[in-house]
Amino acid sequence: MKLISHWINGSENKGTGARRGEVYNPAIGQQIAEVAFAEDTDIAVAVKAAQAAFPAWKETSLAKRSSIMFRFRELLEQRKGELAEIITTEHGKVISDALGEINRGLEVVDFACGLPHLLKGEYSENASTSIDVYSMKQPLGVVGIISPFNFPAMVPMWFFPVAIAAGNTVVVKPSEKDPSSAMWTAALLKEAGLPDGVFNVVHGDKVAVDGLLNPSLVKSISFVGSTPIAQYIYETSAKNGKRVQALGGAKNHMLVLPDADLDLVADSAVNAGFGSAGERCMAISVVVAVEPVADSLIAKIKERMATIKVGDGRRSCDMGPLVTKQHRDKVASYIDIAKQDGASIVVDGRDVNPDGDANGYWLGPTLIDKVPTSSKVYQEEIFGPVLSVVRVKSYEEGLQLINSSQFGNGTAIFTNDGGAARRFQHEVEVGMIGINVPIPVPVAYFSFGGWKHSLFGDSRAHGEEGFRFFTQTKVVTSRWLDPSHGGINLGFPQN
Ligand code: NAD
């Protein structure tokens, strides 16, 4: 069985621990590799390599850093097909969607190529008489990135291009379910000229994560994953004196007003609900239909669902399998819960006939109407191809529903009424909002992050907030002696 090693100081490293994880191809339901699980000693070795690389990388000129970023960008653009194959093999999403996630990650690399501009400080001449004040941004040191299974290439790319551009060195802990993307990326960064030790990868489970949270190792943690774990990461990292941004789970609502274009809404609900088999933190999982639109909207969604081809992502299909058997079974179990809770199952994805191996972890698109808001199906993040419909009588009732969710990652409103959309963007308590756009993932030069239990910490990913997160600011107050001086004055200089 192929072993996926760690990547430390510019090369593969099997680590010291005996524990291994199993990596599957979910489209065939078979183990295809095992992955080394890091113990504390491996984490310490990786962090030490990153610490050793830090002084030289910090002193590397902005021009040199940006030329490496540009080279990485070019190589990634040329060879992204290889990475897409890796993603599809371990995650299951279809190749076009794997390419889509790489392209969204590439956007962050593009953005980070502008590092000389983004790292500029400020300068005020004569803040007080003959006194100048200026600020500069310096890197933190070794930073830790912990990522989820659902975007094995893009989510690490939300962080590491910015962290490296800012002069930090990095230790990434990818999901143990699809660990190969990070290894491929590490080799490509080396090829682009990144010095050894600047980018390291350790694999593993909670042991590896807890190792990174150790007070004396990395300076900051950027985490993306499910909410209970994000909260734990946030609290533990903060207690251990680290800077932390922990992006958590989601339950994204699409509010449909009666004046909306129902064909556009149906297309959007299907694309956003079932793309990547619903394993996206920005997937739409609840359609909130303001009556009287629900019946005709459901008919249109159902019609479109019948055209979705489920199967092996390497074939020409629209939707692949779920990531593991356990996850597939858990997602499918919500269909029974919905029935027990009195909802009506419009399309049951368990009846799917996939174009793929019988052992794959299949679940077809599922549509559930009249989901009671007291049901677990409404309350919990399902993270699969299950779209719920909740019927409401008014905009106000829909808004109240969205605002009472524990999550606040993404939401969308569909309407042709500009006034209603404007009111929604102002009143809704969610971090990322789409207006007639179902998956409003901000472009890289804005920042990505939700509200409430979808983000713990103060900084979102990439954009200017990303550069702020990965740097610390110094402010210098300076006076060069000239023949005059103000004499003794025990107050603050003010003018
Ligand atoms: P997960 O929380 O199970 O795992 C995320 C990371 O945490 C992985 O690297 C994993 O190894 C590690 N981990 C797992 N259990 C742990 C534990 N007990 N203690 C410490 N670390 C642990 O998440 P997942 O299933 O890989 O990914 C799906 C989740 O990620 C969903 O909840 C989804 O909404 C969320 N997500 C959120 C965003 C966002 O931007 N808010 C983006 C992508 C995914």
Coordinates of C-alpha atoms and ligand atoms in Angstrom, one line a residue:
M1 CA 0.0 0.0 0.0
K2 CA 1.3 3.4 -1.0
L3 CA 2.4 5.5 2.1
I4 CA 1.8 9.3 2.0
S5 CA 4.6 10.9 4.1
H6 CA 4.9 14.3 5.7
W7 CA 6.8 17.0 3.9
I8 CA 9.5 18.5 6.1
N9 CA 12.3 20.8 5.1
G10 CA 11.9 20.3 1.4
S11 CA 11.5 16.5 1.2
E12 CA 9.2 13.6 2.1
N13 CA 9.6 12.4 5.7
K14 CA 7.9 9.2 7.0
G15 CA 7.9 10.5 10.6
T16 CA 8.5 8.6 13.8
G17 CA 5.0 7.4 14.6
A18 CA 3.6 4.0 13.8
R19 CA 0.0 5.2 13.5
R20 CA -1.4 5.4 9.9
G21 CA -4.7 6.6 8.4
E22 CA -6.5 5.0 5.6
V23 CA -7.1 7.0 2.4
Y24 CA -10.0 5.9 0.1
N25 CA -11.2 6.6 -3.4
P26 CA -14.8 7.2 -2.6
A27 CA -15.9 6.5 -6.2
I28 CA -14.8 2.9 -5.9
G29 CA -15.1 2.5 -2.1
Q30 CA -11.5 1.1 -1.8
Q31 CA -8.5 2.1 0.2
I32 CA -5.8 3.5 -2.1
A33 CA -3.1 4.6 0.3
E34 CA -2.2 5.0 3.9
V35 CA -1.1 8.3 5.4
A36 CA 1.5 8.7 8.2
F37 CA 0.0 10.2 11.3
A38 CA 2.3 12.7 13.1
E39 CA 3.1 12.3 16.8
D40 CA 4.4 15.2 18.9
T41 CA 8.0 14.5 17.9
D42 CA 7.1 14.9 14.2
I43 CA 5.3 18.2 14.8
A44 CA 8.3 19.4 16.7
V45 CA 10.6 18.4 13.8
A46 CA 8.4 20.2 11.3
V47 CA 8.2 23.3 13.4
K48 CA 11.9 23.3 14.0
A49 CA 12.5 23.1 10.2
A50 CA 10.2 26.1 9.7
Q51 CA 11.8 28.0 12.6
A52 CA 15.2 27.4 11.0
A53 CA 14.0 28.7 7.6
F54 CA 12.3 31.7 9.1
P55 CA 15.3 34.2 9.5
A56 CA 16.5 33.9 5.9
W57 CA 13.0 34.0 4.5
K58 CA 12.0 37.0 6.6
E59 CA 15.1 38.8 5.2
T60 CA 14.4 37.7 1.6
S61 CA 13.5 40.9 -0.4
L62 CA 9.9 41.5 -1.4
A63 CA 11.0 41.4 -5.1
K64 CA 12.5 37.9 -4.7
R65 CA 9.4 36.7 -2.7
S66 CA 7.0 38.0 -5.3
S67 CA 9.0 36.4 -8.1
I68 CA 8.8 33.0 -6.4
M69 CA 5.0 33.6 -6.0
F70 CA 4.7 34.4 -9.7
R71 CA 6.7 31.3 -10.7
F72 CA 4.4 29.2 -8.4
R73 CA 1.4 30.8 -10.0
E74 CA 2.6 29.9 -13.5
L75 CA 3.5 26.3 -12.6
L76 CA 0.1 25.8 -10.9
E77 CA -1.7 27.3 -14.0
Q78 CA 0.2 24.9 -16.3
R79 CA -0.1 21.8 -14.2
K80 CA -3.5 22.2 -12.4
G81 CA -4.9 19.2 -14.3
E82 CA -2.6 16.9 -12.2
L83 CA -3.8 18.4 -9.0
A84 CA -7.5 18.1 -10.1
E85 CA -6.9 14.4 -10.7
I86 CA -5.6 14.0 -7.2
I87 CA -8.5 15.9 -5.7
T88 CA -11.0 13.8 -7.6
T89 CA -9.3 10.6 -6.6
E90 CA -9.3 11.2 -2.9
H91 CA -12.3 13.5 -2.5
G92 CA -14.7 12.3 -5.2
K93 CA -15.8 15.7 -6.6
V94 CA -16.0 15.8 -10.4
I95 CA -12.9 17.0 -12.3
S96 CA -14.5 20.3 -13.5
D97 CA -15.3 21.1 -9.9
A98 CA -11.8 20.2 -8.7
L99 CA -10.5 22.6 -11.4
G100 CA -12.9 25.2 -10.1
E101 CA -11.5 25.0 -6.6
I102 CA -8.0 25.2 -7.9
N103 CA -8.9 28.3 -9.9
R104 CA -10.4 29.9 -6.8
G105 CA -7.2 29.1 -4.9
L106 CA -5.1 30.5 -7.8
E107 CA -7.0 33.8 -7.2
V108 CA -5.4 34.0 -3.8
V109 CA -2.0 33.3 -5.3
D110 CA -2.6 36.1 -7.8
F111 CA -3.5 38.4 -5.0
A112 CA -0.4 37.4 -2.9
C113 CA 1.8 38.2 -5.9
G114 CA 1.0 41.9 -5.1
L115 CA 2.8 41.5 -1.8
P116 CA 5.2 44.5 -2.2
H117 CA 2.1 46.8 -2.3
L118 CA 0.2 44.9 0.4
L119 CA 3.1 45.0 2.8
K120 CA 3.6 48.8 2.6
G121 CA 3.6 50.7 5.8
E122 CA 2.4 54.3 6.4
Y123 CA 4.4 57.4 6.9
S124 CA 3.5 60.7 8.5
E125 CA 6.0 63.5 8.2
N126 CA 6.0 66.1 11.0
A127 CA 3.5 64.4 13.2
S128 CA 4.9 66.7 15.8
T129 CA 7.5 69.3 15.1
S130 CA 10.4 67.6 13.4
I131 CA 9.0 64.2 14.4
D132 CA 8.0 61.6 11.8
V133 CA 5.8 58.6 12.6
Y134 CA 5.7 55.5 10.4
S135 CA 4.6 51.9 10.6
M136 CA 5.9 48.7 9.1
K137 CA 4.5 45.2 8.9
Q138 CA 6.7 42.2 9.9
P139 CA 6.0 38.5 9.8
L140 CA 4.9 36.5 12.8
G141 CA 7.3 33.5 12.5
V142 CA 6.1 30.0 12.0
V143 CA 2.3 29.8 11.4
G144 CA 0.0 26.8 11.5
I145 CA -2.8 26.0 9.0
I146 CA -5.3 23.2 9.6
S147 CA -7.7 22.4 6.8
P148 CA -10.8 20.3 6.1
F149 CA -11.5 17.6 3.6
N150 CA -13.9 19.4 1.3
F151 CA -11.4 21.8 -0.4
P152 CA -8.0 20.0 -0.1
A153 CA -6.3 22.5 -2.5
M154 CA -8.3 25.7 -2.1
V155 CA -8.6 26.1 1.6
P156 CA -4.8 25.8 2.3
M157 CA -4.5 28.3 -0.5
W158 CA -6.7 30.8 1.3
F159 CA -3.9 31.1 3.8
F160 CA -0.4 30.0 2.8
P161 CA 0.2 32.3 -0.2
V162 CA -0.5 35.3 2.0
A163 CA 1.4 33.9 5.0
I164 CA 4.5 33.1 2.8
A165 CA 4.3 36.4 0.9
A166 CA 4.3 38.2 4.3
G167 CA 7.6 36.5 5.2
N168 CA 6.3 33.7 7.5
T169 CA 7.1 30.0 7.3
V170 CA 4.3 27.5 7.4
V171 CA 3.3 24.1 8.8
V172 CA 0.1 22.8 7.1
K173 CA -2.0 20.0 8.6
P174 CA -4.4 18.9 5.8
S175 CA -7.4 16.6 6.3
E176 CA -6.3 13.0 6.7
K177 CA -9.1 12.0 4.3
D178 CA -7.4 13.6 1.2
P179 CA -3.8 14.4 2.1
S180 CA -2.1 14.2 -1.3
S181 CA -3.1 17.7 -2.6
A182 CA -0.9 19.4 0.0
M183 CA 2.0 17.1 -0.9
W184 CA 1.7 17.9 -4.5
T185 CA 1.6 21.6 -3.7
A186 CA 4.7 21.3 -1.5
A187 CA 6.7 19.8 -4.3
L188 CA 5.4 22.5 -6.7
L189 CA 6.4 25.3 -4.3
K190 CA 9.9 23.8 -4.2
E191 CA 10.0 23.7 -8.0
A192 CA 9.0 27.3 -8.0
G193 CA 12.1 28.1 -5.9
L194 CA 10.7 28.3 -2.4
P195 CA 13.5 27.6 0.0
D196 CA 13.3 24.3 2.0
G197 CA 11.6 24.6 5.3
V198 CA 9.4 27.6 4.4
F199 CA 6.4 25.3 3.6
N200 CA 6.0 22.0 5.5
V201 CA 3.2 19.5 5.7
V202 CA 2.3 17.2 8.6
H203 CA -0.5 14.7 8.4
G204 CA -2.6 13.3 11.1
D205 CA -5.6 13.5 13.4
K206 CA -6.3 15.2 16.7
V207 CA -2.8 14.3 18.0
A208 CA -1.2 16.3 15.2
V209 CA -3.7 19.2 15.7
D210 CA -3.1 19.3 19.4
G211 CA 0.6 19.2 18.8
L212 CA 0.4 22.4 16.7
L213 CA -1.7 24.1 19.4
N214 CA 1.2 23.6 21.9
P215 CA 2.0 27.0 23.4
S216 CA 5.7 27.0 22.4
L217 CA 5.4 26.0 18.8
V218 CA 3.6 28.0 16.1
K219 CA 2.7 31.7 16.5
S220 CA -0.8 31.6 14.9
I221 CA -3.4 29.1 13.8
S222 CA -5.7 29.3 10.8
F223 CA -8.3 26.6 11.0
V224 CA -11.1 25.6 8.8
G225 CA -13.5 22.8 9.7
S226 CA -16.7 21.9 11.6
T227 CA -18.0 24.2 14.3
P228 CA -17.4 22.3 17.6
I229 CA -13.8 21.8 16.5
A230 CA -13.4 25.4 15.3
Q231 CA -14.5 26.6 18.8
Y232 CA -12.1 24.2 20.5
I233 CA -9.3 25.4 18.3
Y234 CA -10.1 29.0 18.9
E235 CA -10.3 28.7 22.7
T236 CA -7.2 26.5 23.0
S237 CA -5.1 28.6 20.7
A238 CA -6.2 31.8 22.4
K239 CA -5.4 30.3 25.8
N240 CA -2.0 29.3 24.5
G241 CA -1.2 32.9 23.5
K242 CA -1.6 32.4 19.7
R243 CA -3.3 34.6 17.1
V244 CA -6.2 32.5 15.8
Q245 CA -8.8 32.5 13.0
A246 CA -11.1 29.5 13.1
L247 CA -13.7 29.1 10.4
G248 CA -16.5 26.8 11.3
G249 CA -19.6 25.1 9.9
A250 CA -22.6 26.5 8.1
K251 CA -26.2 26.2 7.2
N252 CA -26.9 28.6 4.4
H253 CA -30.4 29.8 3.5
M254 CA -31.6 31.1 0.2
L255 CA -34.6 33.5 0.6
V256 CA -36.9 33.5 -2.4
L257 CA -39.3 36.5 -2.6
P258 CA -42.5 36.1 -4.7
D259 CA -41.3 38.4 -7.4
A260 CA -38.1 36.4 -8.1
D261 CA -37.4 34.8 -11.5
L262 CA -38.2 31.2 -10.5
D263 CA -36.2 29.7 -13.3
L264 CA -33.1 31.5 -12.2
V265 CA -33.9 30.5 -8.6
A266 CA -34.4 26.8 -9.5
D267 CA -31.1 26.7 -11.4
S268 CA -29.3 28.4 -8.6
A269 CA -30.8 26.2 -5.9
V270 CA -29.8 23.0 -7.8
N271 CA -26.2 24.3 -8.5
A272 CA -25.6 25.6 -5.0
G273 CA -27.4 22.7 -3.3
F274 CA -25.9 19.8 -5.1
G275 CA -22.5 21.0 -6.5
S276 CA -19.7 19.0 -5.0
A277 CA -22.4 16.7 -3.5
G278 CA -23.3 19.5 -1.1
E279 CA -19.9 19.2 0.6
R280 CA -19.3 23.0 0.4
C281 CA -19.4 25.4 3.4
M282 CA -21.1 27.8 1.1
A283 CA -23.6 25.3 -0.3
I284 CA -27.3 26.3 0.0
S285 CA -29.0 23.8 2.3
V286 CA -32.3 25.6 3.0
V287 CA -34.6 27.3 0.5
V288 CA -36.8 29.7 2.3
A289 CA -39.8 30.2 0.0
V290 CA -42.0 33.2 0.7
E291 CA -45.5 32.0 -0.3
P292 CA -47.1 31.6 -2.8
V293 CA -44.0 30.5 -4.7
A294 CA -43.1 27.1 -3.0
D295 CA -45.2 24.7 -5.1
S296 CA -44.1 26.1 -8.5
L297 CA -40.5 26.4 -7.3
I298 CA -40.4 22.9 -6.0
A299 CA -41.7 21.6 -9.4
K300 CA -39.0 23.5 -11.2
I301 CA -36.2 22.2 -8.9
K302 CA -37.5 18.7 -9.2
E303 CA -37.5 18.9 -13.0
R304 CA -33.8 20.0 -12.9
M305 CA -32.8 17.4 -10.4
A306 CA -33.9 14.7 -12.7
T307 CA -31.2 15.7 -15.2
I308 CA -28.3 15.5 -12.7
K309 CA -25.9 12.7 -13.6
V310 CA -24.3 11.2 -10.5
G311 CA -21.2 9.1 -10.9
D312 CA -17.5 8.7 -10.8
G313 CA -15.9 12.2 -11.1
R314 CA -13.4 11.0 -13.7
R315 CA -16.3 10.3 -16.1
S316 CA -18.6 13.1 -17.5
C317 CA -20.9 13.4 -14.5
D318 CA -22.3 16.3 -12.6
M319 CA -22.0 15.1 -9.1
G320 CA -19.6 12.6 -7.4
P321 CA -19.8 10.4 -4.3
L322 CA -19.6 11.5 -0.7
V323 CA -16.2 11.5 0.9
T324 CA -16.5 8.4 3.1
K325 CA -19.0 5.6 3.8
Q326 CA -19.6 6.9 7.3
H327 CA -20.3 10.4 6.0
R328 CA -22.6 9.0 3.3
D329 CA -24.6 7.0 5.8
K330 CA -24.8 9.9 8.2
V331 CA -26.1 12.2 5.5
A332 CA -28.6 9.6 4.3
S333 CA -29.9 9.1 7.9
Y334 CA -31.3 12.7 7.8
I335 CA -33.8 11.5 5.2
D336 CA -35.4 9.1 7.7
I337 CA -35.3 11.8 10.4
A338 CA -37.1 14.2 8.1
K339 CA -39.8 11.6 7.5
Q340 CA -40.2 11.0 11.2
D341 CA -40.5 14.7 11.8
G342 CA -43.3 15.1 9.4
A343 CA -41.5 16.6 6.4
S344 CA -42.3 15.5 2.9
I345 CA -39.6 13.7 0.8
V346 CA -39.9 15.0 -2.7
V347 CA -36.8 13.3 -4.1
D348 CA -35.0 10.5 -2.1
G349 CA -31.3 10.4 -3.1
R350 CA -31.0 6.8 -1.9
D351 CA -32.8 5.7 -5.1
V352 CA -29.9 7.0 -7.2
N353 CA -28.5 4.9 -10.1
P354 CA -24.9 6.1 -10.3
D355 CA -22.5 5.9 -13.3
G356 CA -19.8 4.3 -11.2
D357 CA -18.7 1.4 -9.1
A358 CA -21.3 -0.2 -6.9
N359 CA -19.1 0.1 -3.9
G360 CA -18.8 3.9 -4.2
Y361 CA -20.3 6.1 -1.5
W362 CA -23.3 7.3 -3.5
L363 CA -26.2 9.4 -2.5
G364 CA -28.2 11.3 -5.1
P365 CA -29.7 14.8 -4.8
T366 CA -32.4 14.8 -2.2
L367 CA -35.2 17.4 -1.8
I368 CA -37.3 17.7 1.3
D369 CA -40.3 20.0 1.6
K370 CA -42.1 21.4 4.6
V371 CA -39.1 20.7 6.9
P372 CA -40.1 21.7 10.5
T373 CA -37.6 24.2 11.9
S374 CA -37.6 22.1 15.1
S375 CA -36.2 19.1 13.2
K376 CA -32.5 18.2 13.3
V377 CA -32.7 18.3 9.5
Y378 CA -33.2 22.0 9.7
Q379 CA -31.0 22.7 12.8
E380 CA -27.9 20.8 12.0
E381 CA -25.3 21.1 9.2
I382 CA -25.8 18.0 7.0
F383 CA -23.0 18.7 4.5
G384 CA -24.4 16.5 1.8
P385 CA -26.7 16.7 -1.2
V386 CA -29.9 17.3 0.8
L387 CA -31.8 20.5 0.1
S388 CA -34.6 21.5 2.5
V389 CA -37.5 23.8 1.8
V390 CA -39.1 25.8 4.5
R391 CA -42.2 27.8 3.6
V392 CA -42.8 31.2 5.2
K393 CA -45.5 33.8 4.8
S394 CA -43.4 37.0 4.6
Y395 CA -39.9 38.5 4.1
E396 CA -39.9 39.3 7.8
E397 CA -40.6 35.7 8.8
G398 CA -37.8 34.5 6.4
L399 CA -35.3 37.0 7.7
Q400 CA -36.1 36.2 11.3
L401 CA -35.5 32.5 10.6
I402 CA -32.1 33.2 9.0
N403 CA -31.1 35.5 11.8
S404 CA -32.0 33.0 14.5
S405 CA -29.6 30.4 13.1
Q406 CA -26.4 29.6 15.1
F407 CA -24.5 29.9 11.8
G408 CA -23.9 33.0 9.7
N409 CA -21.6 31.9 6.9
G410 CA -23.4 32.6 3.6
T411 CA -26.9 33.5 2.5
A412 CA -28.7 34.6 -0.7
I413 CA -31.8 36.6 -1.6
F414 CA -33.5 36.1 -4.9
T415 CA -35.7 39.0 -6.0
N416 CA -36.2 41.6 -8.6
D417 CA -36.9 44.3 -6.0
G418 CA -33.8 46.4 -5.4
G419 CA -35.3 47.9 -2.3
A420 CA -35.9 44.5 -0.7
A421 CA -32.4 43.3 -1.6
R422 CA -30.9 46.4 -0.1
R423 CA -33.0 46.0 3.1
F424 CA -31.9 42.3 3.3
Q425 CA -28.1 43.1 2.9
H426 CA -28.5 45.6 5.8
E427 CA -30.6 43.4 8.1
V428 CA -29.3 39.9 7.7
E429 CA -26.8 38.7 10.3
V430 CA -24.6 36.7 8.0
G431 CA -21.0 37.4 6.8
M432 CA -21.3 36.7 3.0
I433 CA -24.4 37.7 1.1
G434 CA -25.5 36.9 -2.5
I435 CA -28.1 39.0 -4.3
N436 CA -29.4 36.7 -7.1
V437 CA -26.1 34.9 -6.6
P438 CA -26.3 31.6 -4.8
I439 CA -22.7 30.9 -3.6
P440 CA -21.3 34.4 -2.8
V441 CA -17.7 33.4 -2.1
P442 CA -15.8 36.7 -2.1
V443 CA -13.0 37.2 -4.6
A444 CA -9.5 37.0 -3.1
Y445 CA -8.9 40.7 -2.7
F446 CA -11.9 40.8 -0.4
S447 CA -11.9 38.6 2.7
F448 CA -13.8 35.3 3.3
G449 CA -15.5 34.6 6.6
G450 CA -18.8 34.2 8.3
W451 CA -20.5 35.5 11.4
K452 CA -21.6 33.8 14.7
H453 CA -20.6 30.1 14.9
S454 CA -19.2 30.1 11.4
L455 CA -16.1 32.1 12.5
F456 CA -14.3 32.2 15.8
G457 CA -11.7 35.0 16.0
D458 CA -11.5 38.5 14.6
S459 CA -9.9 38.0 11.2
R460 CA -11.2 36.5 8.0
A461 CA -9.2 34.7 5.3
H462 CA -7.2 36.5 2.5
G463 CA -7.8 40.1 1.3
E464 CA -6.2 42.8 3.4
E465 CA -7.4 41.1 6.6
G466 CA -5.3 38.1 5.6
F467 CA -2.2 40.3 5.4
R468 CA -3.1 41.9 8.7
F469 CA -3.5 38.4 10.3
F470 CA -0.1 37.2 9.1
T471 CA 1.9 40.3 10.1
Q472 CA 2.5 42.3 13.2
T473 CA 2.8 46.1 13.0
K474 CA 5.6 48.3 14.4
V475 CA 5.1 52.0 14.7
V476 CA 8.3 54.1 14.8
T477 CA 8.3 57.7 16.2
S478 CA 11.6 59.3 15.0
R479 CA 13.4 62.6 15.3
W480 CA 16.7 63.3 13.7
L481 CA 18.6 65.9 15.7
D482 CA 18.7 69.3 14.3
P483 CA 20.2 72.4 16.0
S484 CA 17.0 73.3 17.8
H485 CA 15.2 71.3 20.5
G486 CA 12.3 72.0 22.8
G487 CA 14.0 71.8 26.1
I488 CA 12.6 69.9 29.1
N489 CA 8.9 69.0 28.8
L490 CA 7.5 66.1 30.8
G491 CA 4.2 65.9 28.8
F492 CA 3.6 64.0 25.6
P493 CA 4.8 65.7 22.4
Q494 CA 1.7 67.2 20.9
N495 CA 2.6 69.7 18.3
Ligands
NAD1 P1 -13.5 18.5 10.6 O1 -13.8 19.6 11.6 O2 -13.8 17.1 10.8 O3 -11.9 18.5 10.3 C1 -11.2 19.7 10.0 C2 -9.7 19.5 10.5 O4 -9.7 19.3 11.9 C3 -9.0 18.3 9.8 O5 -7.7 18.7 9.5 C4 -9.1 17.3 10.9 O6 -8.0 16.4 10.9 C5 -9.1 18.1 12.2 N1 -9.8 17.4 13.3 C6 -10.7 16.5 13.2 N2 -11.2 16.1 14.4 C7 -10.5 16.8 15.3 C8 -10.5 16.9 16.7 N3 -11.3 16.2 17.5 N4 -9.7 17.8 17.3 C9 -8.8 18.6 16.6 N5 -8.8 18.5 15.2 C10 -9.6 17.7 14.6 O7 -14.1 19.1 9.2 P2 -14.2 18.3 7.8 O8 -15.3 17.2 8.0 O9 -12.9 17.9 7.3 O10 -14.8 19.5 6.9 C11 -16.1 19.8 6.8 C12 -16.5 20.9 7.8 O11 -15.7 22.1 7.5 C13 -17.9 21.4 7.6 O12 -18.4 21.7 8.9 C14 -17.8 22.7 6.8 O13 -18.8 23.6 7.0 C15 -16.5 23.2 7.3 N6 -15.9 24.2 6.4 C16 -16.0 25.5 6.7 C17 -15.5 26.4 5.9 C18 -15.7 27.9 6.2 O14 -15.1 28.7 5.5 N7 -16.4 28.3 7.2 C19 -14.9 26.0 4.7 C20 -14.7 24.7 4.4 C21 -15.3 23.8 5.3

